[in-house]
Amino acid sequence: MIKKIVQRVRFLKKINILQFLHLNYFCKSIIRTDQSKLIPYKNTVIDIAPGARIYIGGGDIEIGCDLLRKSKAETRLRLRERAVWSIYGGCKISYGSTVEILKDAVFDCKYFTMNSNSTVIVAEKIVFGKDVMIGRNVVVYDSDHHQIIDEQGEVANRPAPVVVGDHVWLATNVLVLKGVTIGEGSVVGANSIVNKRVGSHMIFSSEHRSHIKENGGKWDRKSPSVER
């Protein structure tokens, strides 16, 4: 009993309590389909525009977790007008990261983790499957965010949806660009730029194209130094 009380006190010290209460019990923009909650850790900035919605179920959304003691690093969540974030299974978004869903855009995902200083910006639609692991300094875009006009005066670079399949690992400094699908079970190596389809169960590296490996085995979240 005492142990549970101590754990609860420690947890409350890490989060923004007033923001937690407002988001989960008074904010009409957040629809909880079960007992799952949105947990804003300290230094988390959340901006939800009129008409935007967050649908939560199957697990808690933790934003700004793993913050270093005395750190002032912000974690940012912004939904523009009529944006939708639909998540089932929860997620953990580490300190310094940014999730922004632009006007009328949709972010549809299952359980994922995002390490520090990573960014997801949704202009049209981004989909994450179950158990996506995002390393440090990763960027995922479904748009170029600025127009390129062709000779006929038409926009030549419109947004295109991004789909990241189940159990995909995006390693440090990966950049995922619009129109990309990454198949389930795949690993995208550090510093890679993904601008074309990656199949399922592949190890992909844009820096070493000769090392693209099909049927690349399985990966899990354990450290390689941990004995099985």
Short mmCIF file of C-alpha atoms in Angstrom, two decimals, residues 75-186:
data_model
loop_
_atom_site.label_atom_id
_atom_site.label_comp_id
_atom_site.label_asym_id
_atom_site.label_seq_id
_atom_site.Cartn_x
_atom_site.Cartn_y
_atom_site.Cartn_z
CA THR A 75 7.43 18.61 -25.99
CA ARG A 76 4.83 19.97 -28.41
CA LEU A 77 1.46 18.72 -29.61
CA ARG A 78 -0.58 20.90 -31.94
CA LEU A 79 -3.81 20.18 -33.79
CA ARG A 80 -5.02 22.81 -36.25
CA GLU A 81 -8.68 23.37 -37.20
CA ARG A 82 -10.63 20.12 -37.68
CA ALA A 83 -7.51 17.98 -37.39
CA VAL A 84 -8.03 14.43 -36.09
CA TRP A 85 -5.68 12.21 -34.09
CA SER A 86 -7.12 8.73 -33.69
CA ILE A 87 -5.00 6.40 -31.58
CA TYR A 88 -5.61 2.95 -30.20
CA GLY A 89 -3.09 1.28 -27.91
CA GLY A 90 -1.45 4.41 -26.52
CA CYS A 91 1.99 5.87 -27.18
CA LYS A 92 5.07 7.30 -25.49
CA ILE A 93 6.47 10.54 -26.92
CA SER A 94 9.76 11.54 -25.33
CA TYR A 95 10.88 15.04 -24.38
CA GLY A 96 11.78 17.54 -27.09
CA SER A 97 9.58 15.95 -29.75
CA THR A 98 6.85 17.54 -31.86
CA VAL A 99 3.59 16.17 -33.27
CA GLU A 100 1.63 18.62 -35.42
CA ILE A 101 -1.54 17.78 -37.33
CA LEU A 102 -2.49 20.48 -39.80
CA LYS A 103 -5.92 21.71 -40.83
CA ASP A 104 -8.31 18.86 -41.82
CA ALA A 105 -5.48 16.30 -41.61
CA VAL A 106 -5.66 12.85 -39.98
CA PHE A 107 -3.08 11.01 -37.88
CA ASP A 108 -4.29 7.41 -37.47
CA CYS A 109 -2.13 5.15 -35.35
CA LYS A 110 -1.74 2.28 -32.94
CA TYR A 111 0.87 1.89 -30.22
CA PHE A 112 4.17 3.62 -30.99
CA THR A 113 7.14 5.14 -29.20
CA MET A 114 8.99 8.28 -30.25
CA ASN A 115 12.43 9.08 -28.88
CA SER A 116 13.59 12.60 -28.09
CA ASN A 117 13.72 15.46 -30.62
CA SER A 118 11.73 13.67 -33.32
CA THR A 119 9.02 15.30 -35.43
CA VAL A 120 5.82 14.15 -37.14
CA ILE A 121 3.90 16.74 -39.17
CA VAL A 122 0.69 15.62 -40.87
CA ALA A 123 -0.67 17.70 -43.75
CA GLU A 124 -3.07 15.09 -45.20
CA LYS A 125 -2.80 11.63 -43.62
CA ILE A 126 -0.17 9.58 -41.82
CA VAL A 127 -0.81 6.05 -40.56
CA PHE A 128 1.28 4.14 -38.01
CA GLY A 129 0.68 0.45 -37.42
CA LYS A 130 1.11 -1.36 -34.12
CA ASP A 131 4.47 -1.24 -32.32
CA VAL A 132 6.29 1.38 -34.38
CA MET A 133 9.58 2.46 -32.78
CA ILE A 134 10.93 5.90 -33.73
CA GLY A 135 14.51 6.76 -32.79
CA ARG A 136 16.05 10.13 -31.98
CA ASN A 137 15.85 13.04 -34.44
CA VAL A 138 13.54 11.25 -36.85
CA VAL A 139 11.30 13.34 -39.15
CA VAL A 140 8.12 12.06 -40.83
CA TYR A 141 6.36 14.32 -43.38
CA ASP A 142 3.53 13.67 -45.84
CA SER A 143 4.03 17.04 -47.55
CA ASP A 144 6.75 19.35 -48.82
CA HIS A 145 4.86 22.11 -46.94
CA HIS A 146 5.55 24.72 -49.65
CA GLN A 147 4.26 24.76 -53.21
CA ILE A 148 6.17 24.17 -56.41
CA ILE A 149 4.24 25.56 -59.42
CA ASP A 150 4.76 23.94 -62.82
CA GLU A 151 4.72 25.63 -66.24
CA GLN A 152 0.93 25.28 -66.47
CA GLY A 153 0.47 27.07 -63.16
CA GLU A 154 -0.53 23.88 -61.33
CA VAL A 155 0.78 22.71 -57.99
CA ALA A 156 3.32 19.99 -58.79
CA ASN A 157 4.02 18.67 -55.31
CA ARG A 158 0.76 17.95 -53.52
CA PRO A 159 0.77 15.99 -50.23
CA ALA A 160 0.57 12.19 -50.34
CA PRO A 161 -0.24 9.83 -47.43
CA VAL A 162 2.47 8.02 -45.50
CA VAL A 163 1.87 4.51 -44.14
CA VAL A 164 4.23 2.88 -41.64
CA GLY A 165 3.32 -0.76 -41.05
CA ASP A 166 3.23 -2.85 -37.89
CA HIS A 167 6.47 -3.40 -35.97
CA VAL A 168 8.66 -0.97 -37.92
CA TRP A 169 11.84 0.56 -36.50
CA LEU A 170 12.94 3.97 -37.79
CA ALA A 171 16.48 4.48 -36.50
CA THR A 172 18.27 7.73 -35.59
CA ASN A 173 18.07 10.67 -38.04
CA VAL A 174 15.72 8.95 -40.51
CA LEU A 175 13.72 11.23 -42.83
CA VAL A 176 10.46 9.79 -44.20
CA LEU A 177 8.95 11.77 -47.07
CA LYS A 178 5.48 11.98 -48.61
CA GLY A 179 3.83 9.11 -50.44
CA VAL A 180 5.92 6.42 -48.75
CA THR A 181 4.76 3.02 -47.48
CA ILE A 182 7.05 1.04 -45.16
CA GLY A 183 6.05 -2.60 -44.85
CA GLU A 184 5.59 -4.44 -41.57
CA GLY A 185 8.59 -5.76 -39.69
CA SER A 186 11.11 -3.57 -41.50
#
